[in-house]
Coordinates of C-alpha atoms in Angstrom, one line a residue:
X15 CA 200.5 288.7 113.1
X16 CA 202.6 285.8 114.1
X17 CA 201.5 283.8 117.4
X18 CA 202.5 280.1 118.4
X19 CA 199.2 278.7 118.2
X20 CA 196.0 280.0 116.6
X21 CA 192.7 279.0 117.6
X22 CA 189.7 278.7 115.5
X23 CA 187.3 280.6 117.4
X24 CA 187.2 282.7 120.7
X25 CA 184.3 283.3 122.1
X26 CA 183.5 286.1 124.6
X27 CA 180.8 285.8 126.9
X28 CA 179.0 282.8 128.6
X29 CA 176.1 283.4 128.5
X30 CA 173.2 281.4 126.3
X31 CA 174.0 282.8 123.2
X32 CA 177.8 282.3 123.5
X33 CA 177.6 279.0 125.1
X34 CA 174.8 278.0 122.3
X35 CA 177.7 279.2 119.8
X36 CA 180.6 277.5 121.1
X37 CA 178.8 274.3 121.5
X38 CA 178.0 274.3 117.5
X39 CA 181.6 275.3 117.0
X40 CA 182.9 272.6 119.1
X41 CA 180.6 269.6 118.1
X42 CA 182.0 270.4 114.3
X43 CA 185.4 269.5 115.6
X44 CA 186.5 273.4 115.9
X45 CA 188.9 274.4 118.4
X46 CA 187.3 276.9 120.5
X47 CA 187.9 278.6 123.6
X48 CA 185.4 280.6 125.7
X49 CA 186.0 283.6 128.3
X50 CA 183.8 285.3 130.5
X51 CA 184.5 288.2 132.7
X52 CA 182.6 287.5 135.9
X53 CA 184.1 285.3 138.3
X54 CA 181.7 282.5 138.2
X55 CA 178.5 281.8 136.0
X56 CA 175.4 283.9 136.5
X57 CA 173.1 283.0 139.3
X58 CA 169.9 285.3 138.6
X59 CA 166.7 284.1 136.8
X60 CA 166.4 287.1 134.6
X61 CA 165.4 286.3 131.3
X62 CA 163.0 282.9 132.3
X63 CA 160.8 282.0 129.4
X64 CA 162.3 279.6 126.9
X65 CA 160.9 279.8 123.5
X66 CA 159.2 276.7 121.5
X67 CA 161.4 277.2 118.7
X68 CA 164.9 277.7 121.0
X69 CA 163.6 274.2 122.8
X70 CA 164.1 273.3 119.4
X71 CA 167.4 274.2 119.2
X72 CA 168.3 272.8 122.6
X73 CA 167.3 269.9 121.7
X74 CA 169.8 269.6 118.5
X75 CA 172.5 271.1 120.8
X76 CA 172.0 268.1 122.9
X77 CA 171.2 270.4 126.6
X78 CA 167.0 270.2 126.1
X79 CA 166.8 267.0 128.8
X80 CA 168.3 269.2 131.5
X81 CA 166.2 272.3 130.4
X82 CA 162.8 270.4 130.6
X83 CA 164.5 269.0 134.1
X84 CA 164.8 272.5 135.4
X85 CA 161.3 273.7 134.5
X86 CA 158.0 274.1 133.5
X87 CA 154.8 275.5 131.4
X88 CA 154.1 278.6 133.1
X89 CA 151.0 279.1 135.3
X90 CA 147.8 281.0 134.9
X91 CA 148.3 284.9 135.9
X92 CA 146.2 285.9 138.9
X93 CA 145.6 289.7 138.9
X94 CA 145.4 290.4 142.3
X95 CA 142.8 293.2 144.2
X96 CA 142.8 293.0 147.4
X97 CA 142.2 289.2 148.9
X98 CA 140.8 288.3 145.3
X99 CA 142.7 287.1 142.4
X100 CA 141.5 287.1 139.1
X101 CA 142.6 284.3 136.7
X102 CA 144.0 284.8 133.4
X103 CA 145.5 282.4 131.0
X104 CA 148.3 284.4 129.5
X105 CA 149.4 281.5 127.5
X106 CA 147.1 279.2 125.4
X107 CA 148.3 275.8 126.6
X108 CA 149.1 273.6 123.5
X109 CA 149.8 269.4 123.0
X110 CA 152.2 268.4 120.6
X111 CA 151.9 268.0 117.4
X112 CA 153.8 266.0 114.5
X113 CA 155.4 268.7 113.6
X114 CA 155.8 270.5 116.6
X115 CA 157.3 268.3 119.2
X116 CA 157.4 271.4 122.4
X117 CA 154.3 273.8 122.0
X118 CA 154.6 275.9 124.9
X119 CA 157.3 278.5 126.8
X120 CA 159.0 276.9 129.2
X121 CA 159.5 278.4 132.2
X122 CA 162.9 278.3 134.0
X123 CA 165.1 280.6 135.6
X124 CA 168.3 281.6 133.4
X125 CA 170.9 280.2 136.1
X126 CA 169.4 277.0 134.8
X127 CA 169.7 277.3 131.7
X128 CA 172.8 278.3 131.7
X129 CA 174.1 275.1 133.8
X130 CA 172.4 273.1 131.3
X131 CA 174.3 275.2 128.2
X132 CA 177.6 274.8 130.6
X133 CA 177.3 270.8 131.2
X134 CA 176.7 270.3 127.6
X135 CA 180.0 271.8 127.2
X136 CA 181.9 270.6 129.5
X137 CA 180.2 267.3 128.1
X138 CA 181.7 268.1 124.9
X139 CA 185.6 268.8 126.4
X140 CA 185.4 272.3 126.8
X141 CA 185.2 274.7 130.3
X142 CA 184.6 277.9 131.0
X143 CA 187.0 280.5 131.6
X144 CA 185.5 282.5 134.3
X145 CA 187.0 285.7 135.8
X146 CA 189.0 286.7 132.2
X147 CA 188.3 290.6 130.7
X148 CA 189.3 291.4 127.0
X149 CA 190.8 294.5 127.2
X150 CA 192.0 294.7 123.8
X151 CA 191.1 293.5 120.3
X152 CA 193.0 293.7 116.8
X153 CA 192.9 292.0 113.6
X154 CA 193.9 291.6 110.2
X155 CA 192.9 289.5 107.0
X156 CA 193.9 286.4 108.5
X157 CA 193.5 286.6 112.5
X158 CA 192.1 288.4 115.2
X159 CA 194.2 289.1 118.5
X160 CA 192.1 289.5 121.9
X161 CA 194.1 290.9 125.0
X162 CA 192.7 289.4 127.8
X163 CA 193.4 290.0 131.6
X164 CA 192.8 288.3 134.9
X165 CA 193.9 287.6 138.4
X166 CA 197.2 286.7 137.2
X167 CA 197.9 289.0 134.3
X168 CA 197.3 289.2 130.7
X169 CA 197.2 287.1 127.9
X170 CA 197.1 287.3 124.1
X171 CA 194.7 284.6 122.2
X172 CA 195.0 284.9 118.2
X173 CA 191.8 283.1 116.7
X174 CA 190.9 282.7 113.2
X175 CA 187.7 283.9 114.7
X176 CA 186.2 286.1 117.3
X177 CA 182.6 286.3 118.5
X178 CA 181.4 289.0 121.3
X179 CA 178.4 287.5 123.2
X180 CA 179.1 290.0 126.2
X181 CA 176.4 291.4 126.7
X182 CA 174.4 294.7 126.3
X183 CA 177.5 296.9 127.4
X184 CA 179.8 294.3 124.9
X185 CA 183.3 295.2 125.2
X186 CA 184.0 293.7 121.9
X187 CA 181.4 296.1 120.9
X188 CA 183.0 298.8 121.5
X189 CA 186.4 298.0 120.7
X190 CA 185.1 297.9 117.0
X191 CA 183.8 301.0 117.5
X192 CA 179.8 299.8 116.5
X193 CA 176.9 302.3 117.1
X194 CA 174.1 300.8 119.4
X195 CA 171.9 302.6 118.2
X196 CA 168.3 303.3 120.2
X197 CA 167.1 304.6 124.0
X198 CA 167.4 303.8 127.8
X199 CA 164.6 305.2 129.4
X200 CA 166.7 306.3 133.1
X201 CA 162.9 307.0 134.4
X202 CA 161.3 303.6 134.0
X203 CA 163.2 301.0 136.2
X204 CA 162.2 297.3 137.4
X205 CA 163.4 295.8 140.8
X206 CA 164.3 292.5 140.2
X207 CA 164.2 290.2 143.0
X208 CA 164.8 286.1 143.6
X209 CA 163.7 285.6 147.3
X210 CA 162.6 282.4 149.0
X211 CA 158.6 283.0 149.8
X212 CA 156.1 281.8 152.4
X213 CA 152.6 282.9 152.6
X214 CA 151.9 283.1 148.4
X215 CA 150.3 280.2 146.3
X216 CA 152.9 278.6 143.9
X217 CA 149.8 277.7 141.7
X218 CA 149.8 281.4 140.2
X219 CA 152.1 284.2 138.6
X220 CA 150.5 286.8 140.6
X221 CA 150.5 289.9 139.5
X222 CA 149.1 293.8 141.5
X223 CA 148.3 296.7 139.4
X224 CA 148.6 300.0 140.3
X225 CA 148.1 303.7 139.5
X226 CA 150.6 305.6 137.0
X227 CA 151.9 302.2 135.3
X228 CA 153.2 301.0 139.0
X229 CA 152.6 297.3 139.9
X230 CA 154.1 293.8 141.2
X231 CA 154.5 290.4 140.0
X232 CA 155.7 287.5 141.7
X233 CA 156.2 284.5 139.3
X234 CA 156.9 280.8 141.2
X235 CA 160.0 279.5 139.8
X236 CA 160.1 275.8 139.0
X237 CA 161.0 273.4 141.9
X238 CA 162.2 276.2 144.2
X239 CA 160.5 278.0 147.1
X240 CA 161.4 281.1 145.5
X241 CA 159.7 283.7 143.1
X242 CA 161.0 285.9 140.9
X243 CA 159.5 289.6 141.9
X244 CA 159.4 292.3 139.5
X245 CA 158.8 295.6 141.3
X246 CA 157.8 298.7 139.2
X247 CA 160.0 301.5 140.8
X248 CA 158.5 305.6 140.6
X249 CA 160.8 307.8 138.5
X250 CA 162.7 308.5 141.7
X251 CA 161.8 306.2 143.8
X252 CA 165.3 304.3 145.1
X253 CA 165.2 300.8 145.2
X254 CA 165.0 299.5 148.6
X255 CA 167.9 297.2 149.1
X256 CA 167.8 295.4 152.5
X257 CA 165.3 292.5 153.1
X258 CA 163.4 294.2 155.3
X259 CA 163.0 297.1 153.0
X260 CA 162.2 294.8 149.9
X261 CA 159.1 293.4 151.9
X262 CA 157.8 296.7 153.4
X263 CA 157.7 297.6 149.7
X264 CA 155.9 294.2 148.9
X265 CA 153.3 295.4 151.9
X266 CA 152.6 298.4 151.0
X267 CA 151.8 297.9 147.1
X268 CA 150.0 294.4 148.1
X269 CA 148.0 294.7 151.6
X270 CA 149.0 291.4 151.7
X271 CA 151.2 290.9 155.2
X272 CA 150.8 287.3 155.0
X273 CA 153.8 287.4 152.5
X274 CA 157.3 286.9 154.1
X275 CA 160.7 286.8 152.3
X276 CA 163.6 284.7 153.4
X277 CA 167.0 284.4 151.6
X278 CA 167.1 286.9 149.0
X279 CA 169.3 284.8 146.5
X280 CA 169.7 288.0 143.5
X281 CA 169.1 291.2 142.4
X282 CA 169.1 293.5 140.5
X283 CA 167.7 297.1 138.8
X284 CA 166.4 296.6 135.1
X285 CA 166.0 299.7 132.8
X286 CA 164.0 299.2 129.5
X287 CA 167.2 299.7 127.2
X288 CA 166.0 298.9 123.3
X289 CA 168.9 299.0 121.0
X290 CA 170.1 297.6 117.9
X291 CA 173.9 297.4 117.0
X292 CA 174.4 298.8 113.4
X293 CA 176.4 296.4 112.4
X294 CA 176.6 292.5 113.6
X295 CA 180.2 292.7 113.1
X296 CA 183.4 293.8 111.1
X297 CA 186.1 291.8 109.6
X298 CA 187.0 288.4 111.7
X299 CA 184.2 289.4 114.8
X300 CA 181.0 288.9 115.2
X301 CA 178.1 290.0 117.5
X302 CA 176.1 287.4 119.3
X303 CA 173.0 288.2 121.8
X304 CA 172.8 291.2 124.1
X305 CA 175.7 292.5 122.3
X306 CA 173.6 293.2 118.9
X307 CA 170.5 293.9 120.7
X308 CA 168.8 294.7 124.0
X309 CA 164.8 294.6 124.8
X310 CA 162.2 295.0 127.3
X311 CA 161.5 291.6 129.2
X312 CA 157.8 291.2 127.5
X313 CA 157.6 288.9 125.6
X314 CA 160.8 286.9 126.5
X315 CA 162.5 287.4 123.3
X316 CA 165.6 288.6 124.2
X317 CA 167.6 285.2 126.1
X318 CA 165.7 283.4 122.8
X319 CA 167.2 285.6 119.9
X320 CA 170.1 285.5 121.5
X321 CA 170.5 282.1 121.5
X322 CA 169.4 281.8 117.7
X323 CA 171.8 284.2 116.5
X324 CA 174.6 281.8 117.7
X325 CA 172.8 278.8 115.9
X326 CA 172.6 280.4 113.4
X327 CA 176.5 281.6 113.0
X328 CA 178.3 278.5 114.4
X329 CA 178.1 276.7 111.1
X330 CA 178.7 279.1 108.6
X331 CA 181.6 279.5 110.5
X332 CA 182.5 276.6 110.5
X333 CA 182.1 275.9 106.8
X334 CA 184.0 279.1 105.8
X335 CA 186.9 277.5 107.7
X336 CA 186.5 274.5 106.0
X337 CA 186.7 276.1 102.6
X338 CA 183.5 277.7 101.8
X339 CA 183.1 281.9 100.6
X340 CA 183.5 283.7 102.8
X341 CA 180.4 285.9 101.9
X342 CA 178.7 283.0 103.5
X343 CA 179.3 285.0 106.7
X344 CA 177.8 288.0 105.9
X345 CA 175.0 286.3 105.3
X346 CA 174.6 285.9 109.2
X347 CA 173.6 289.8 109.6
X348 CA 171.6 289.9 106.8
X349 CA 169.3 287.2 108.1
X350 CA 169.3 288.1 111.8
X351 CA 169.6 291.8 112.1
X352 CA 166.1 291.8 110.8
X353 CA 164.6 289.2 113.3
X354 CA 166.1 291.7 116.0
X355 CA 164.4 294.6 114.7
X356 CA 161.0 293.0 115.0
X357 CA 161.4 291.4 118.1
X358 CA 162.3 294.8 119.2
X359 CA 159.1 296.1 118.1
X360 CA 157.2 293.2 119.2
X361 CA 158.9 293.5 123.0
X362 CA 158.3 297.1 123.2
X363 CA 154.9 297.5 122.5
X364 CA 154.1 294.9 125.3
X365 CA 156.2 296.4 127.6
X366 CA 153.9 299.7 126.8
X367 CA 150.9 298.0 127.0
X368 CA 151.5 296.1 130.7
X369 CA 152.1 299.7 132.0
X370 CA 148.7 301.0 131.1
X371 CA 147.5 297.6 132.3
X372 CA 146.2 296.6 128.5
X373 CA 145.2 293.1 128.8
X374 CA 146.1 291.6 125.2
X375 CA 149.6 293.2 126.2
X376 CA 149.7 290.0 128.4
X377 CA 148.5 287.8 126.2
X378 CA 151.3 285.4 124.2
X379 CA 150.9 283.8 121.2
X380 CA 152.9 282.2 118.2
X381 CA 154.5 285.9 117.4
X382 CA 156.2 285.5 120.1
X383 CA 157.1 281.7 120.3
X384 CA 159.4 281.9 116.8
X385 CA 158.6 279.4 115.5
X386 CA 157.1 281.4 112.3
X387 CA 160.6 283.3 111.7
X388 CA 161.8 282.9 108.5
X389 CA 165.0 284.2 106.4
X390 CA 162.8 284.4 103.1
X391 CA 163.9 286.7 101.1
X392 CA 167.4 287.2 102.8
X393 CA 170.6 286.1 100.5
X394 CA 170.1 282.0 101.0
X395 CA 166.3 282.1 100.4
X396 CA 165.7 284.1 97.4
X397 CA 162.1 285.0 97.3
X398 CA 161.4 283.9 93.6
X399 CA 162.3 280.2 94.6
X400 CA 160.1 277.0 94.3
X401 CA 157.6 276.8 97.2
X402 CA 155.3 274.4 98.3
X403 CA 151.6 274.8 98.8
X404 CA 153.0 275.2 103.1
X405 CA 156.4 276.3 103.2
X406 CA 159.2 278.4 101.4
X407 CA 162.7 278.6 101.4
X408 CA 163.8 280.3 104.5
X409 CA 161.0 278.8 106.4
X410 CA 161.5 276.3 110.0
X411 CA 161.6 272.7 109.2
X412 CA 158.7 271.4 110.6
X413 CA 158.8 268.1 112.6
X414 CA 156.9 264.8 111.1
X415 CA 156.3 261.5 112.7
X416 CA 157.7 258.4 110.3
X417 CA 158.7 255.2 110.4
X418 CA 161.5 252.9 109.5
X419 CA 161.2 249.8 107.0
X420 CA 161.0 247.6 110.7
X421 CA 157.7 249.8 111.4
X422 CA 159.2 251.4 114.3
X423 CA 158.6 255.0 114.4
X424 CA 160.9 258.1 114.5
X425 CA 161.1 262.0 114.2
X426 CA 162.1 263.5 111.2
X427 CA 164.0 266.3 114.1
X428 CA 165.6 263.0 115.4
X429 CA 167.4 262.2 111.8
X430 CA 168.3 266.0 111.4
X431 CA 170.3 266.3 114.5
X432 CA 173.2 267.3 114.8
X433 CA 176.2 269.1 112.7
X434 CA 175.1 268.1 109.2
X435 CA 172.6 269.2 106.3
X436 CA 170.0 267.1 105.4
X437 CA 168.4 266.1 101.9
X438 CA 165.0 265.1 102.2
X439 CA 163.2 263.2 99.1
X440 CA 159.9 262.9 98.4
X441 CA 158.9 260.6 95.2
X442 CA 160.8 258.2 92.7
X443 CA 162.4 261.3 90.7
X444 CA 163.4 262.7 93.8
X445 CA 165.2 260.0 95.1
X446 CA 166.7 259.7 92.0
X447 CA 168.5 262.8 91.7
X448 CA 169.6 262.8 95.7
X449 CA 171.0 259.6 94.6
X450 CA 173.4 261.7 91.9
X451 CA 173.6 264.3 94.1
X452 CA 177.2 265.3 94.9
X453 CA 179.1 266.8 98.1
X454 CA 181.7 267.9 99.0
X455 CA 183.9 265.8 101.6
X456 CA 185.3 269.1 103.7
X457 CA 182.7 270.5 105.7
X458 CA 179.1 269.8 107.2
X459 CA 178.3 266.6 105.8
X460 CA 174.7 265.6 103.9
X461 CA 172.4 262.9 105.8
X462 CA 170.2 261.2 102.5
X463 CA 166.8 260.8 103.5
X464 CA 164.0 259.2 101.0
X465 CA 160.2 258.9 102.2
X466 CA 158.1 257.7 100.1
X467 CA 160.0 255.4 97.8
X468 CA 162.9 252.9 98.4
X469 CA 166.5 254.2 98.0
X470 CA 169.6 252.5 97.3
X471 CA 171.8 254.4 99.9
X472 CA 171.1 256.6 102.7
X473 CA 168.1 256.4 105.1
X474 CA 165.0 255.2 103.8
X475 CA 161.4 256.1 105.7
X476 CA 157.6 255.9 105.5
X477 CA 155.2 258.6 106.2
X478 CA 152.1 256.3 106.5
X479 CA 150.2 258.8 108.5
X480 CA 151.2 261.9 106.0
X481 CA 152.1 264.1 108.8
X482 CA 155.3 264.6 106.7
X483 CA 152.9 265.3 103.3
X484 CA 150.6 267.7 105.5
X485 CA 153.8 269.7 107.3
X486 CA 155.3 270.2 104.2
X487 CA 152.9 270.7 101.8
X488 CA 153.9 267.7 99.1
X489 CA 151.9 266.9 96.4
X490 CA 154.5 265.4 94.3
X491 CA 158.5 264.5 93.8
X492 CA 160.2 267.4 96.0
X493 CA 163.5 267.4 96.7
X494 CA 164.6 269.4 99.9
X495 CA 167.6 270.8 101.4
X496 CA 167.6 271.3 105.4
X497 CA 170.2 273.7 106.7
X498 CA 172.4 272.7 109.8
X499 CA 170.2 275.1 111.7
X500 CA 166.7 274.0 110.6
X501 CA 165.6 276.2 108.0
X502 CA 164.5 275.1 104.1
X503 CA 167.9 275.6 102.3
X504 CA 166.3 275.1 98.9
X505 CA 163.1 273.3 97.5
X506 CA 163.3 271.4 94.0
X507 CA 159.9 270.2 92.4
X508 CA 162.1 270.0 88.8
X509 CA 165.4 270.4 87.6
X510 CA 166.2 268.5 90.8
X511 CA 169.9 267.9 90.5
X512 CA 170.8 271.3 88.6
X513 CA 168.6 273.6 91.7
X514 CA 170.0 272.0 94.7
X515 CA 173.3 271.9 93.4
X516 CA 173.4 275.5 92.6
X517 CA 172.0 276.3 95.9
X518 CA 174.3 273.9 97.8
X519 CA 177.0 275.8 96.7
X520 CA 176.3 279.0 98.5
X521 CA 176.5 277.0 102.1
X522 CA 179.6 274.7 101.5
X523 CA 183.4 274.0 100.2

């Protein structure tokens, strides 16, 4: 294919898991373009619950400050009978930590975080093209070829590299001809509905059982008048459209007539769709999101794993462009296809459980907060590597409060943001062998850190309150590679040099 001007990446979809990609792609100097079909960004608050870990990832993306703007922790659930509401704390409130800086889902409608993902780029020189469909997609070895259409006709845009983050009915999808492989139950719909509300405290996410799996939620949405209701529809009940209609609904289910809607601001009908795309791509395109896998809302997993597979594909991308093998990219379904599957299981069986009203179905915990994902055992973290008495290769990075030679303090997150890798030594030896430790100049570059010992070059720390020692588990010289994503690239107790090296090679040029 010969075209006048190839691109390094088009992305398809705005959404968070393509904006979270085309941010990573476009910080590393890539030239990247992104289309979305609809005519302007998404306005619902769908998927609300943010994730500890993704706040993590927010952060290093550089769009966190405007996330923790737009929200909040969540409240306590109130399980309403009648005029009384029973308390329940569905989420075990938690204060940071050294090594884990945001504790708790955050709670904030999707339309927020999607402004937030949006500024960021547009921050970063790149905007969104709204209102543009692909209606055709081909490639070879060398480049991919996406027919896109809009108001004012078609386009072809060749890219080195395409990635689909369209959604759960992914044109890109389907123009490579992947199975989605799973079920929509047609039976078991969900009302979604973001109204302005009088007559409900904001102080609770109330919530009204009712016989055969039926009920209602209202959650308060973060500096809003409005709630996001969730109305559990009968297998052929239709979904009352008009205000009116909505609140007669509301009534009847709650007794409560003291509840008025005002402007309706979205809606829309959710069925529990749980699928899993066969494969996370083929050839020069890659599935991000929604496209490689739908789930239930419980749990809010889905906006969350979404977002990590583009974190976790933007900079092997980018360092397959820059030289590396490119079986560094199949590396991307091998370690995420996985994650998927779980958190398919995991958002299923709560979805079960809140229809027969099981209370530990409401319950959430670190299973589903991510931060104890790991890619052990996948292609980059073999699982007979070194370990340490905490962590493994494959394993999150923890965070760890230290301090420079001046005595003022800072995060070890702080010194690991942004596009690079980072070598972290512990100990005389390993400080040592980062000092001999060659890279390659193409590529994510390597940020030197050395706690514990001075270094002649690159950044030297202390750890006086051993929240670095205790997070990682050191009891002697360690030498340790960070990924640009935030996972344990490698972990060298001996043979310093020769380990990391060999394992550095895998990830770059």
């Amino acid at each position: 294919m010969k075209h006048p001007r190839v691109i390094d990446v088009l992305v398809i979809g705005a959404g968070p898991s393509g904006s979270a990609v085309a941010i990573d792609l476009v910080r590393r100097g890539l030239d990247v373009r992104v289309v979305d079909r609809a005519p302007h960004a998404f306005e619902g608050s769908r998927a609300k619950g943010v994730q500890p870990r993704s706040l993590e990832v927010l952060d290093d993306l550089g769009a966190l400050k405007e996330v923790l703007a737009g929200g909040s922790t969540y409240p306590k659930l109130g399980i309403r009978a009648g005029p009384l509401a029973v308390p329940w704390k569905m989420f075990t409130h938690r204060e940071a930590t050294p090594d884990v800086p945001y504790p708790n889902t955050w709670l904030i409608p999707q339309f927020r975080t999607d402004r937030a993902l949006h500024a960021r780029l547009s921050e970063l020189g790149r905007e969104i093209e709204f209102g543009r469909e692909l209606t055709e997609l081909t490639q070879d070895e060398d480049t991919v070829v996406a027919t896109v259409a809009d108001a004012d006709g078609t386009e072809e845009i060749a890219a080195r590299y395409v990635v689909g983050a369209d959604g759960g009915s992914s044109a890109v999808r389907k123009q490579l001809g992947i199975g989605f492989v799973g079920t929509t139950d047609e039976s078991d719909r969900m009302l979604i509905v973001d109204a302005s509300v009088t007559g409900l405290a904001r102080n609770r996410w109330h919530m009204w059982p009712g016989r055969g799996g039926k009920f209602i939620g209202a959650c308060p949405l973060p500096h809003s008048d409005m709630f996001q209701w969730m109305i559990r529809l009968g297998p052929d009940e239709e979904p009352p459209v008009k205000t009116d209609d909505i609140l007669r609904r509301i009534h009847s289910h709650t007794r409560d007539r003291r509840i008025h809607l005002h402007d309706i601001h979205w809606t829309s009908v959710f069925r529990p769709n749980i699928r899993l795309a066969k494969s996370y791509g083929r050839g020069r395109v890659f599935l991000v999101g929604d496209a490689a896998h739908v789930h239930t809302p419980a749990g809010a997993q889905g906006l969350n794993t979404g977002l990590q597979d583009g974190y976790n594909l933007a900079w092997k991308i980018s360092q397959v462009l820059a030289g590396a093998d490119p079986a560094l990219l199949d590396t991307y379904e091998a370690e995420r296809q996985p994650i998927a599957a779980g958190v398919l299981g995991l958002s299923t069986e709560k979805w079960g459980g809140i229809a027969k009203l099981d209370p530990s179905s409401m319950k959430r915990g670190k299973d589903e907060q991510q931060l104890a994902l790991t890619y052990y055992g996948g292609p980059l973290a073999p699982a007979d590597g070194t370990r340490t008495s905490t962590l493994r290769v494959g394993d999150r990075a923890p965070d760890a409060e230290l301090r420079h030679a001046d005595g003022t303090g800072t995060r070890l997150f702080d010194v690991c943001r942004g596009p690079h890798f980072t070598a972290l030594a512990y100990g005389a030896g390993a400080a040592r062998a980062l000092a001999a430790l060659a890279w390659p100049t193409d590529g994510a570059q390597l940020k030197r850190l050395t706690v514990g010992t001075t270094a002649a070059d690159g950044l030297t720390l202390a750890d006086p309150e051993n929240t670095l020692r205790d997070a990682y588990g050191l009891d002697g010289d360690t030498l340790l590679l960070i990924r640009p994503d935030g996972y344990i690239g490698h972990i060298a107790t001996r043979d310093f040099l020769t380990t990391t090296q060999s394992a550095a090679r895998a990830m770059t040029p």
